[in-house]
């Protein structure tokens, strides 16, 4: 038996009729771009998050760039984030024209160490981007306090945190503007690319709406320089079909995480910690062990496929050398990158498959 780190195929089997009907509905509607499906999904997802406005965009990377642009952030500005994230958090800052500045992570949660923020704030700092990585929110209250004290914007990167909560509020509802991705592997995934900017601020909403459509409010007339960054009707229709299941997806992910927690508790693996302040959506179930590379290759020999999210911290990549960081600058980030790996977790993973992953892991851990 082969266990994949992620697959949508069983989900598709279960939802096939609904999904094909939704897609057929779009094709038959006569409206393929910026129609009723995008509008309804924007409203529904914003409502789910407890936020006023949602603007559907083409992916989670451009969502960040557009949101930064809407905040007036660009050339000459600094944006603080983490190096333990997917490349797009950082590439989007660079695309917006600003310079990324990194703080280290809290090793217990792998999320932004908010205690280090004050030390890197300069007169050029304009914004903090906490990444709610792996499905769990960064510690927002102290972060928002630092932002307020220093007059900085906060943009939550919620690409991995659909359904996650911080002190009873949904991720994305905690800051000036938030962005998310509906890349297929995400907790709420499209069957292609997709993203959204959400905000309570009408000015930001209108600006992002223009920016995703060539800077135009009406067809063929640009008020300002913009992009083409639209969510399309087909993906919106699929996402609308899946949105009512989002809470179930999160519940099943939490159930699988609880099973792994019990099964792996007495091993040398460091299992994920759910911070007391919130609700983890377990986009990823990330474990840690100093012999990570041996374990991962042995799992693969046993047809169990895991991921490493992420093997290289952004500040050590050639593409971001010019920022001037060196190995050793973010010790917790770097040491986590050497030791963490992500076990299979997705709603259609069965209890038996979870048990098999755990049994094989136990076996490997006894022998190394
Ligand atoms: C933390 C994080 N931010 C941003 C993105 C960018 O999303 P997308 O792939 O939709 O551009 C992703 C997903 O890849 C992500 O995981």
mmCIF file of C-alpha atoms and ligand atoms in Angstrom:
data_model
loop_
_atom_site.group_PDB
_atom_site.id
_atom_site.type_symbol
_atom_site.label_atom_id
_atom_site.label_comp_id
_atom_site.label_asym_id
_atom_site.label_seq_id
_atom_site.Cartn_x
_atom_site.Cartn_y
_atom_site.Cartn_z
ATOM 1 C CA UNK A 1 0.000 0.000 0.000
ATOM 2 C CA UNK A 2 1.206 3.469 -0.878
ATOM 3 C CA UNK A 3 0.320 6.417 1.336
ATOM 4 C CA UNK A 4 0.625 9.792 -0.330
ATOM 5 C CA UNK A 5 1.422 12.944 1.605
ATOM 6 C CA UNK A 6 -1.631 14.507 -0.019
ATOM 7 C CA UNK A 7 -4.194 13.558 -2.634
ATOM 8 C CA UNK A 8 -7.490 15.054 -3.755
ATOM 9 C CA UNK A 9 -8.629 11.976 -5.670
ATOM 10 C CA UNK A 10 -10.838 10.421 -2.968
ATOM 11 C CA UNK A 11 -12.363 13.826 -2.286
ATOM 12 C CA UNK A 12 -13.122 14.169 -5.986
ATOM 13 C CA UNK A 13 -14.792 10.767 -5.997
ATOM 14 C CA UNK A 14 -17.038 11.906 -3.121
ATOM 15 C CA UNK A 15 -17.839 15.356 -4.532
ATOM 16 C CA UNK A 16 -17.727 14.555 -8.237
ATOM 17 C CA UNK A 17 -21.434 15.140 -8.950
ATOM 18 C CA UNK A 18 -21.520 18.459 -7.084
ATOM 19 C CA UNK A 19 -18.268 19.711 -8.598
ATOM 20 C CA UNK A 20 -19.116 18.796 -12.168
ATOM 21 C CA UNK A 21 -22.554 20.347 -11.778
ATOM 22 C CA UNK A 22 -20.989 23.576 -10.517
ATOM 23 C CA UNK A 23 -18.473 23.675 -13.363
ATOM 24 C CA UNK A 24 -21.150 22.864 -15.938
ATOM 25 C CA UNK A 25 -23.244 25.681 -14.464
ATOM 26 C CA UNK A 26 -20.420 28.145 -15.132
ATOM 27 C CA UNK A 27 -19.868 26.939 -18.693
ATOM 28 C CA UNK A 28 -23.591 27.207 -19.410
ATOM 29 C CA UNK A 29 -23.970 30.625 -17.763
ATOM 30 C CA UNK A 30 -22.312 32.689 -20.464
ATOM 31 C CA UNK A 31 -20.058 34.400 -17.888
ATOM 32 C CA UNK A 32 -16.553 32.969 -17.426
ATOM 33 C CA UNK A 33 -14.752 35.889 -15.731
ATOM 34 C CA UNK A 34 -15.793 38.049 -12.736
ATOM 35 C CA UNK A 35 -19.379 36.895 -12.590
ATOM 36 C CA UNK A 36 -21.875 35.755 -10.006
ATOM 37 C CA UNK A 37 -19.782 32.821 -8.701
ATOM 38 C CA UNK A 38 -16.789 35.021 -7.845
ATOM 39 C CA UNK A 39 -19.069 37.615 -6.187
ATOM 40 C CA UNK A 40 -20.915 34.990 -4.143
ATOM 41 C CA UNK A 41 -17.738 33.227 -3.098
ATOM 42 C CA UNK A 42 -16.108 36.517 -2.061
ATOM 43 C CA UNK A 43 -19.093 37.315 0.127
ATOM 44 C CA UNK A 44 -19.395 33.811 1.561
ATOM 45 C CA UNK A 45 -15.723 33.365 2.411
ATOM 46 C CA UNK A 46 -15.441 36.842 3.974
ATOM 47 C CA UNK A 47 -18.532 36.031 6.039
ATOM 48 C CA UNK A 48 -17.026 32.713 7.116
ATOM 49 C CA UNK A 49 -13.977 34.615 8.387
ATOM 50 C CA UNK A 50 -16.095 37.287 10.099
ATOM 51 C CA UNK A 51 -14.738 40.040 7.836
ATOM 52 C CA UNK A 52 -16.679 42.531 5.691
ATOM 53 C CA UNK A 53 -15.022 42.264 2.280
ATOM 54 C CA UNK A 54 -13.387 39.580 0.168
ATOM 55 C CA UNK A 55 -11.712 40.155 -3.182
ATOM 56 C CA UNK A 56 -11.038 37.004 -5.188
ATOM 57 C CA UNK A 57 -7.645 36.957 -6.884
ATOM 58 C CA UNK A 58 -5.629 34.540 -8.975
ATOM 59 C CA UNK A 59 -3.408 33.123 -6.218
ATOM 60 C CA UNK A 60 -2.117 33.652 -2.688
ATOM 61 C CA UNK A 61 1.151 35.205 -3.821
ATOM 62 C CA UNK A 62 -0.452 38.014 -5.801
ATOM 63 C CA UNK A 63 -2.950 38.475 -2.968
ATOM 64 C CA UNK A 64 -0.040 39.581 -0.755
ATOM 65 C CA UNK A 65 1.476 41.848 -3.427
ATOM 66 C CA UNK A 66 -1.872 43.532 -4.121
ATOM 67 C CA UNK A 67 -2.640 43.940 -0.417
ATOM 68 C CA UNK A 68 0.774 45.551 0.213
ATOM 69 C CA UNK A 69 0.264 47.806 -2.784
ATOM 70 C CA UNK A 70 -3.174 48.789 -1.442
ATOM 71 C CA UNK A 71 -1.577 49.719 1.889
ATOM 72 C CA UNK A 72 0.754 52.031 -0.038
ATOM 73 C CA UNK A 73 3.795 49.877 0.676
ATOM 74 C CA UNK A 74 6.535 49.663 -1.940
ATOM 75 C CA UNK A 75 9.974 50.977 -2.800
ATOM 76 C CA UNK A 76 12.052 52.061 0.175
ATOM 77 C CA UNK A 77 9.807 50.308 2.705
ATOM 78 C CA UNK A 78 10.638 47.366 4.950
ATOM 79 C CA UNK A 79 8.239 44.544 5.761
ATOM 80 C CA UNK A 80 8.943 42.196 8.664
ATOM 81 C CA UNK A 81 8.158 38.517 8.289
ATOM 82 C CA UNK A 82 9.684 35.072 8.898
ATOM 83 C CA UNK A 83 12.123 32.979 6.871
ATOM 84 C CA UNK A 84 10.317 29.794 7.866
ATOM 85 C CA UNK A 85 7.564 30.100 5.291
ATOM 86 C CA UNK A 86 6.758 29.261 1.693
ATOM 87 C CA UNK A 87 8.809 31.305 -0.811
ATOM 88 C CA UNK A 88 5.743 33.354 -1.949
ATOM 89 C CA UNK A 89 5.383 35.260 1.335
ATOM 90 C CA UNK A 90 8.771 36.767 0.644
ATOM 91 C CA UNK A 91 8.625 36.953 -3.154
ATOM 92 C CA UNK A 92 5.355 38.908 -2.902
ATOM 93 C CA UNK A 93 7.033 41.526 -0.676
ATOM 94 C CA UNK A 94 9.823 41.881 -3.232
ATOM 95 C CA UNK A 95 7.339 42.117 -6.125
ATOM 96 C CA UNK A 96 5.595 44.946 -4.271
ATOM 97 C CA UNK A 97 8.971 46.732 -4.312
ATOM 98 C CA UNK A 98 9.666 46.492 -0.571
ATOM 99 C CA UNK A 99 12.462 44.798 1.362
ATOM 100 C CA UNK A 100 11.765 41.725 3.513
ATOM 101 C CA UNK A 101 13.250 41.734 7.030
ATOM 102 C CA UNK A 102 13.251 38.516 9.038
ATOM 103 C CA UNK A 103 12.722 37.607 12.665
ATOM 104 C CA UNK A 104 13.294 34.137 14.071
ATOM 105 C CA UNK A 105 10.590 31.656 15.083
ATOM 106 C CA UNK A 106 9.339 30.294 18.360
ATOM 107 C CA UNK A 107 10.612 26.673 18.317
ATOM 108 C CA UNK A 108 7.504 25.389 20.114
ATOM 109 C CA UNK A 109 5.138 26.458 17.323
ATOM 110 C CA UNK A 110 7.522 27.262 14.406
ATOM 111 C CA UNK A 111 5.719 30.631 14.164
ATOM 112 C CA UNK A 112 6.999 34.222 14.344
ATOM 113 C CA UNK A 113 8.792 35.030 17.596
ATOM 114 C CA UNK A 114 6.967 38.253 18.379
ATOM 115 C CA UNK A 115 9.472 39.123 21.114
ATOM 116 C CA UNK A 116 12.059 39.851 18.429
ATOM 117 C CA UNK A 117 9.971 42.348 16.478
ATOM 118 C CA UNK A 118 11.013 45.539 18.272
ATOM 119 C CA UNK A 119 14.710 44.806 17.665
ATOM 120 C CA UNK A 120 14.346 44.912 13.851
ATOM 121 C CA UNK A 121 12.003 47.884 13.501
ATOM 122 C CA UNK A 122 13.633 50.824 11.710
ATOM 123 C CA UNK A 123 12.230 54.128 10.406
ATOM 124 C CA UNK A 124 11.631 52.311 7.096
ATOM 125 C CA UNK A 125 9.431 49.570 8.609
ATOM 126 C CA UNK A 126 5.820 49.808 7.426
ATOM 127 C CA UNK A 127 4.235 46.412 7.945
ATOM 128 C CA UNK A 128 4.446 43.079 9.765
ATOM 129 C CA UNK A 129 3.372 39.883 7.991
ATOM 130 C CA UNK A 130 2.777 37.061 10.455
ATOM 131 C CA UNK A 131 2.386 33.739 8.639
ATOM 132 C CA UNK A 132 -0.140 31.410 10.247
ATOM 133 C CA UNK A 133 1.991 28.474 9.160
ATOM 134 C CA UNK A 134 0.966 24.814 9.183
ATOM 135 C CA UNK A 135 -2.607 25.759 10.181
ATOM 136 C CA UNK A 136 -1.916 27.647 13.391
ATOM 137 C CA UNK A 137 -2.135 31.365 14.158
ATOM 138 C CA UNK A 138 0.880 33.363 15.270
ATOM 139 C CA UNK A 139 0.495 34.992 18.679
ATOM 140 C CA UNK A 140 -1.413 38.045 17.477
ATOM 141 C CA UNK A 141 -2.120 40.111 20.628
ATOM 142 C CA UNK A 142 1.500 40.993 21.469
ATOM 143 C CA UNK A 143 2.204 41.409 17.746
ATOM 144 C CA UNK A 144 -0.688 43.852 17.296
ATOM 145 C CA UNK A 145 0.513 45.772 20.349
ATOM 146 C CA UNK A 146 3.986 46.229 18.830
ATOM 147 C CA UNK A 147 2.387 47.255 15.524
ATOM 148 C CA UNK A 148 0.154 49.814 17.201
ATOM 149 C CA UNK A 149 2.986 51.269 19.261
ATOM 150 C CA UNK A 150 5.120 51.684 16.139
ATOM 151 C CA UNK A 151 2.342 52.698 13.756
ATOM 152 C CA UNK A 152 2.755 49.666 11.478
ATOM 153 C CA UNK A 153 0.256 47.808 9.334
ATOM 154 C CA UNK A 154 -0.354 44.107 9.951
ATOM 155 C CA UNK A 155 -1.133 41.707 7.110
ATOM 156 C CA UNK A 156 -1.886 38.087 8.041
ATOM 157 C CA UNK A 157 -0.711 35.479 5.539
ATOM 158 C CA UNK A 158 -3.521 32.935 5.956
ATOM 159 C CA UNK A 159 -2.600 30.667 3.038
ATOM 160 C CA UNK A 160 -2.279 27.714 5.417
ATOM 161 C CA UNK A 161 -4.845 28.661 8.054
ATOM 162 C CA UNK A 162 -8.379 28.321 6.663
ATOM 163 C CA UNK A 163 -10.600 27.641 9.643
ATOM 164 C CA UNK A 164 -7.893 28.280 12.247
ATOM 165 C CA UNK A 165 -8.766 30.518 15.193
ATOM 166 C CA UNK A 166 -7.049 32.908 17.576
ATOM 167 C CA UNK A 167 -8.897 33.512 20.855
ATOM 168 C CA UNK A 168 -12.217 32.614 19.221
ATOM 169 C CA UNK A 169 -11.735 34.719 16.077
ATOM 170 C CA UNK A 170 -11.022 33.243 12.662
ATOM 171 C CA UNK A 171 -7.578 33.778 11.174
ATOM 172 C CA UNK A 172 -7.767 36.660 8.742
ATOM 173 C CA UNK A 173 -10.063 38.681 11.007
ATOM 174 C CA UNK A 174 -7.283 39.920 13.250
ATOM 175 C CA UNK A 175 -5.486 42.606 11.268
ATOM 176 C CA UNK A 176 -5.759 45.455 8.725
ATOM 177 C CA UNK A 177 -5.831 43.131 5.742
ATOM 178 C CA UNK A 178 -5.316 39.405 5.218
ATOM 179 C CA UNK A 179 -4.561 37.188 2.298
ATOM 180 C CA UNK A 180 -5.095 33.563 1.522
ATOM 181 C CA UNK A 181 -4.430 30.932 -1.120
ATOM 182 C CA UNK A 182 -6.779 28.267 -2.443
ATOM 183 C CA UNK A 183 -3.968 26.229 -3.985
ATOM 184 C CA UNK A 184 -5.299 22.646 -4.208
ATOM 185 C CA UNK A 185 -3.365 21.264 -1.195
ATOM 186 C CA UNK A 186 -4.709 23.909 1.191
ATOM 187 C CA UNK A 187 -7.382 23.240 3.817
ATOM 188 C CA UNK A 188 -9.852 24.880 1.431
ATOM 189 C CA UNK A 189 -8.394 24.083 -1.966
ATOM 190 C CA UNK A 190 -9.550 24.861 -5.484
ATOM 191 C CA UNK A 191 -8.978 22.549 -8.453
ATOM 192 C CA UNK A 192 -6.438 24.993 -9.815
ATOM 193 C CA UNK A 193 -5.064 28.314 -8.564
ATOM 194 C CA UNK A 194 -6.953 30.866 -6.513
ATOM 195 C CA UNK A 195 -6.564 33.373 -3.710
ATOM 196 C CA UNK A 196 -8.307 36.128 -1.794
ATOM 197 C CA UNK A 197 -7.675 39.383 0.013
ATOM 198 C CA UNK A 198 -10.010 40.017 2.952
ATOM 199 C CA UNK A 199 -10.445 43.215 4.942
ATOM 200 C CA UNK A 200 -12.906 45.316 6.928
ATOM 201 C CA UNK A 201 -11.556 48.489 5.318
ATOM 202 C CA UNK A 202 -13.621 49.726 2.378
ATOM 203 C CA UNK A 203 -10.759 51.797 0.929
ATOM 204 C CA UNK A 204 -8.440 48.790 0.851
ATOM 205 C CA UNK A 205 -11.248 46.700 -0.644
ATOM 206 C CA UNK A 206 -11.859 49.124 -3.482
ATOM 207 C CA UNK A 207 -8.183 49.564 -4.190
ATOM 208 C CA UNK A 208 -7.521 45.788 -4.367
ATOM 209 C CA UNK A 209 -10.591 45.369 -6.579
ATOM 210 C CA UNK A 210 -9.095 47.894 -9.015
ATOM 211 C CA UNK A 211 -5.580 46.510 -8.788
ATOM 212 C CA UNK A 212 -6.673 42.995 -9.757
ATOM 213 C CA UNK A 213 -8.393 44.425 -12.875
ATOM 214 C CA UNK A 214 -5.745 46.554 -14.641
ATOM 215 C CA UNK A 215 -6.356 49.446 -12.245
ATOM 216 C CA UNK A 216 -9.833 49.890 -13.738
ATOM 217 C CA UNK A 217 -13.253 50.399 -12.172
ATOM 218 C CA UNK A 218 -15.037 50.303 -15.469
ATOM 219 C CA UNK A 219 -14.047 48.325 -18.548
ATOM 220 C CA UNK A 220 -11.319 49.851 -20.742
ATOM 221 C CA UNK A 221 -10.526 52.766 -18.350
ATOM 222 C CA UNK A 222 -7.614 52.596 -15.867
ATOM 223 C CA UNK A 223 -7.683 54.937 -12.886
ATOM 224 C CA UNK A 224 -4.234 53.757 -11.880
ATOM 225 C CA UNK A 225 -1.568 51.255 -12.845
ATOM 226 C CA UNK A 226 -2.788 47.764 -11.983
ATOM 227 C CA UNK A 227 -2.391 44.055 -12.590
ATOM 228 C CA UNK A 228 -4.411 41.231 -14.049
ATOM 229 C CA UNK A 229 -5.016 39.110 -10.970
ATOM 230 C CA UNK A 230 -8.553 37.768 -11.181
ATOM 231 C CA UNK A 231 -10.061 34.649 -9.622
ATOM 232 C CA UNK A 232 -11.987 32.854 -12.365
ATOM 233 C CA UNK A 233 -15.587 31.684 -12.276
ATOM 234 C CA UNK A 234 -14.782 27.969 -12.525
ATOM 235 C CA UNK A 235 -12.527 27.987 -9.466
ATOM 236 C CA UNK A 236 -14.994 30.193 -7.564
ATOM 237 C CA UNK A 237 -17.795 27.711 -8.345
ATOM 238 C CA UNK A 238 -15.697 24.794 -7.080
ATOM 239 C CA UNK A 239 -14.721 26.715 -3.956
ATOM 240 C CA UNK A 240 -18.366 27.605 -3.319
ATOM 241 C CA UNK A 241 -19.189 23.910 -3.564
ATOM 242 C CA UNK A 242 -16.488 23.035 -1.040
ATOM 243 C CA UNK A 243 -16.932 25.927 1.429
ATOM 244 C CA UNK A 244 -19.885 24.316 3.300
ATOM 245 C CA UNK A 245 -17.565 21.381 4.085
ATOM 246 C CA UNK A 246 -14.716 23.511 5.441
ATOM 247 C CA UNK A 247 -15.594 23.006 9.117
ATOM 248 C CA UNK A 248 -15.851 19.260 8.509
ATOM 249 C CA UNK A 249 -12.438 19.293 6.811
ATOM 250 C CA UNK A 250 -10.913 21.073 9.810
ATOM 251 C CA UNK A 251 -12.642 18.694 12.241
ATOM 252 C CA UNK A 252 -11.314 15.621 10.407
ATOM 253 C CA UNK A 253 -7.804 17.103 10.243
ATOM 254 C CA UNK A 254 -7.958 17.703 14.003
ATOM 255 C CA UNK A 255 -9.144 14.132 14.515
ATOM 256 C CA UNK A 256 -6.203 12.762 12.503
ATOM 257 C CA UNK A 257 -3.797 15.032 14.415
ATOM 258 C CA UNK A 258 -5.217 13.734 17.707
ATOM 259 C CA UNK A 259 -4.673 10.144 16.496
ATOM 260 C CA UNK A 260 -1.066 10.882 15.527
ATOM 261 C CA UNK A 261 -0.554 12.654 18.887
ATOM 262 C CA UNK A 262 -1.666 9.560 20.780
ATOM 263 C CA UNK A 263 0.163 7.076 18.584
ATOM 264 C CA UNK A 264 3.461 8.999 18.505
ATOM 265 C CA UNK A 265 3.491 10.435 22.021
ATOM 266 C CA UNK A 266 5.943 7.870 23.400
ATOM 267 C CA UNK A 267 8.455 8.185 20.557
ATOM 268 C CA UNK A 268 11.457 10.519 20.223
ATOM 269 C CA UNK A 269 9.599 12.582 17.648
ATOM 270 C CA UNK A 270 8.655 16.068 18.724
ATOM 271 C CA UNK A 271 4.950 16.278 17.943
ATOM 272 C CA UNK A 272 3.178 19.562 17.118
ATOM 273 C CA UNK A 273 2.053 21.809 19.916
ATOM 274 C CA UNK A 274 -1.332 23.503 19.761
ATOM 275 C CA UNK A 275 -0.945 26.923 21.376
ATOM 276 C CA UNK A 276 -3.419 27.547 24.212
ATOM 277 C CA UNK A 277 -4.623 30.742 22.517
ATOM 278 C CA UNK A 278 -6.116 29.141 19.448
ATOM 279 C CA UNK A 279 -7.506 26.372 17.310
ATOM 280 C CA UNK A 280 -5.081 24.589 14.989
ATOM 281 C CA UNK A 281 -6.502 23.661 11.560
ATOM 282 C CA UNK A 282 -3.643 21.189 10.868
ATOM 283 C CA UNK A 283 -3.004 22.100 7.275
ATOM 284 C CA UNK A 284 0.197 20.189 8.006
ATOM 285 C CA UNK A 285 1.159 17.796 10.793
ATOM 286 C CA UNK A 286 4.800 18.660 11.360
ATOM 287 C CA UNK A 287 7.079 16.477 13.490
ATOM 288 C CA UNK A 288 10.726 16.909 14.381
ATOM 289 C CA UNK A 289 13.707 14.591 14.815
ATOM 290 C CA UNK A 290 17.490 15.144 14.533
ATOM 291 C CA UNK A 291 17.760 12.164 12.156
ATOM 292 C CA UNK A 292 15.058 13.525 9.849
ATOM 293 C CA UNK A 293 16.745 12.679 6.554
ATOM 294 C CA UNK A 294 17.239 8.988 7.442
ATOM 295 C CA UNK A 295 13.645 8.693 8.669
ATOM 296 C CA UNK A 296 12.229 10.349 5.555
ATOM 297 C CA UNK A 297 14.146 8.081 3.193
ATOM 298 C CA UNK A 298 13.137 4.964 5.130
ATOM 299 C CA UNK A 299 9.504 6.053 5.084
ATOM 300 C CA UNK A 300 9.781 6.396 1.301
ATOM 301 C CA UNK A 301 11.266 2.884 1.061
ATOM 302 C CA UNK A 302 8.076 1.777 2.834
ATOM 303 C CA UNK A 303 5.868 3.651 0.337
ATOM 304 C CA UNK A 304 4.963 6.376 2.814
ATOM 305 C CA UNK A 305 5.503 9.775 1.261
ATOM 306 C CA UNK A 306 6.146 12.772 3.464
ATOM 307 C CA UNK A 307 7.091 16.364 2.741
ATOM 308 C CA UNK A 308 9.576 18.750 4.270
ATOM 309 C CA UNK A 309 7.978 22.141 4.814
ATOM 310 C CA UNK A 310 10.498 23.676 4.391
ATOM 311 C CA UNK A 311 14.018 22.327 3.889
ATOM 312 C CA UNK A 312 15.685 25.705 3.183
ATOM 313 C CA UNK A 313 14.960 28.883 5.146
ATOM 314 C CA UNK A 314 14.375 31.760 2.736
ATOM 315 C CA UNK A 315 17.292 33.885 4.000
ATOM 316 C CA UNK A 316 19.767 31.125 3.045
ATOM 317 C CA UNK A 317 18.530 30.794 -0.557
ATOM 318 C CA UNK A 318 20.627 32.124 -3.432
ATOM 319 C CA UNK A 319 17.626 34.069 -4.691
ATOM 320 C CA UNK A 320 17.594 36.170 -1.515
ATOM 321 C CA UNK A 321 21.354 36.410 -0.887
ATOM 322 C CA UNK A 322 21.203 40.091 -1.776
ATOM 323 C CA UNK A 323 19.275 40.783 1.428
ATOM 324 C CA UNK A 324 22.567 40.266 3.280
ATOM 325 C CA UNK A 325 21.651 37.513 5.735
ATOM 326 C CA UNK A 326 23.996 34.662 6.544
ATOM 327 C CA UNK A 327 23.741 31.196 8.061
ATOM 328 C CA UNK A 328 23.422 31.572 11.833
ATOM 329 C CA UNK A 329 21.335 34.764 11.729
ATOM 330 C CA UNK A 330 18.066 32.901 12.497
ATOM 331 C CA UNK A 331 19.186 29.903 14.564
ATOM 332 C CA UNK A 332 15.749 28.497 15.477
ATOM 333 C CA UNK A 333 14.545 28.740 11.873
ATOM 334 C CA UNK A 334 17.692 27.057 10.579
ATOM 335 C CA UNK A 335 17.677 24.249 13.118
ATOM 336 C CA UNK A 336 13.974 23.515 12.514
ATOM 337 C CA UNK A 337 14.602 23.382 8.755
ATOM 338 C CA UNK A 338 17.146 20.609 9.349
ATOM 339 C CA UNK A 339 14.844 18.491 11.496
ATOM 340 C CA UNK A 340 11.173 18.897 10.595
ATOM 341 C CA UNK A 341 8.991 16.870 8.246
ATOM 342 C CA UNK A 342 5.268 16.676 7.539
ATOM 343 C CA UNK A 343 3.256 13.471 7.832
ATOM 344 C CA UNK A 344 0.321 12.703 5.520
ATOM 345 C CA UNK A 345 -2.792 14.600 6.645
ATOM 346 C CA UNK A 346 -5.924 15.336 4.640
ATOM 347 C CA UNK A 347 -9.607 14.686 5.344
ATOM 348 C CA UNK A 348 -9.915 11.489 3.294
ATOM 349 C CA UNK A 349 -6.876 9.833 4.907
ATOM 350 C CA UNK A 350 -8.296 6.799 6.746
ATOM 351 C CA UNK A 351 -7.735 5.760 10.378
ATOM 352 C CA UNK A 352 -5.997 2.637 9.047
ATOM 353 C CA UNK A 353 -3.595 4.725 7.003
ATOM 354 C CA UNK A 354 -2.793 6.868 10.053
ATOM 355 C CA UNK A 355 -2.090 3.670 11.998
ATOM 356 C CA UNK A 356 0.148 2.334 9.222
ATOM 357 C CA UNK A 357 2.177 5.572 9.138
ATOM 358 C CA UNK A 358 2.590 5.362 12.895
ATOM 359 C CA UNK A 359 3.528 1.653 12.904
ATOM 360 C CA UNK A 360 6.147 2.131 10.208
ATOM 361 C CA UNK A 361 7.536 5.168 12.041
ATOM 362 C CA UNK A 362 7.769 3.200 15.304
ATOM 363 C CA UNK A 363 9.627 0.472 13.474
ATOM 364 C CA UNK A 364 12.076 2.911 11.840
ATOM 365 C CA UNK A 365 12.676 4.768 15.121
ATOM 366 C CA UNK A 366 13.531 1.507 16.936
ATOM 367 C CA UNK A 367 16.172 0.667 14.351
ATOM 368 C CA UNK A 368 18.012 3.970 13.912
HETATM 369 C C1 LIG B 1 2.371 30.574 3.630
HETATM 370 C C2 LIG B 1 2.046 30.755 2.187
HETATM 371 N N1 LIG B 1 1.934 32.004 1.679
HETATM 372 C C3 LIG B 1 1.613 32.221 0.404
HETATM 373 C C4 LIG B 1 1.377 31.175 -0.458
HETATM 374 C C5 LIG B 1 1.110 31.488 -1.901
HETATM 375 O O1 LIG B 1 -0.019 30.942 -2.400
HETATM 376 P P1 LIG B 1 -0.159 30.567 -3.972
HETATM 377 O O2 LIG B 1 0.587 29.285 -4.179
HETATM 378 O O3 LIG B 1 -1.630 30.438 -4.140
HETATM 379 O O4 LIG B 1 0.401 31.695 -4.748
HETATM 380 C C6 LIG B 1 1.441 29.865 0.019
HETATM 381 C C7 LIG B 1 1.132 28.695 -0.825
HETATM 382 O O5 LIG B 1 1.828 28.240 -1.663
HETATM 383 C C8 LIG B 1 1.801 29.643 1.370
HETATM 384 O O6 LIG B 1 1.902 28.408 1.865
#
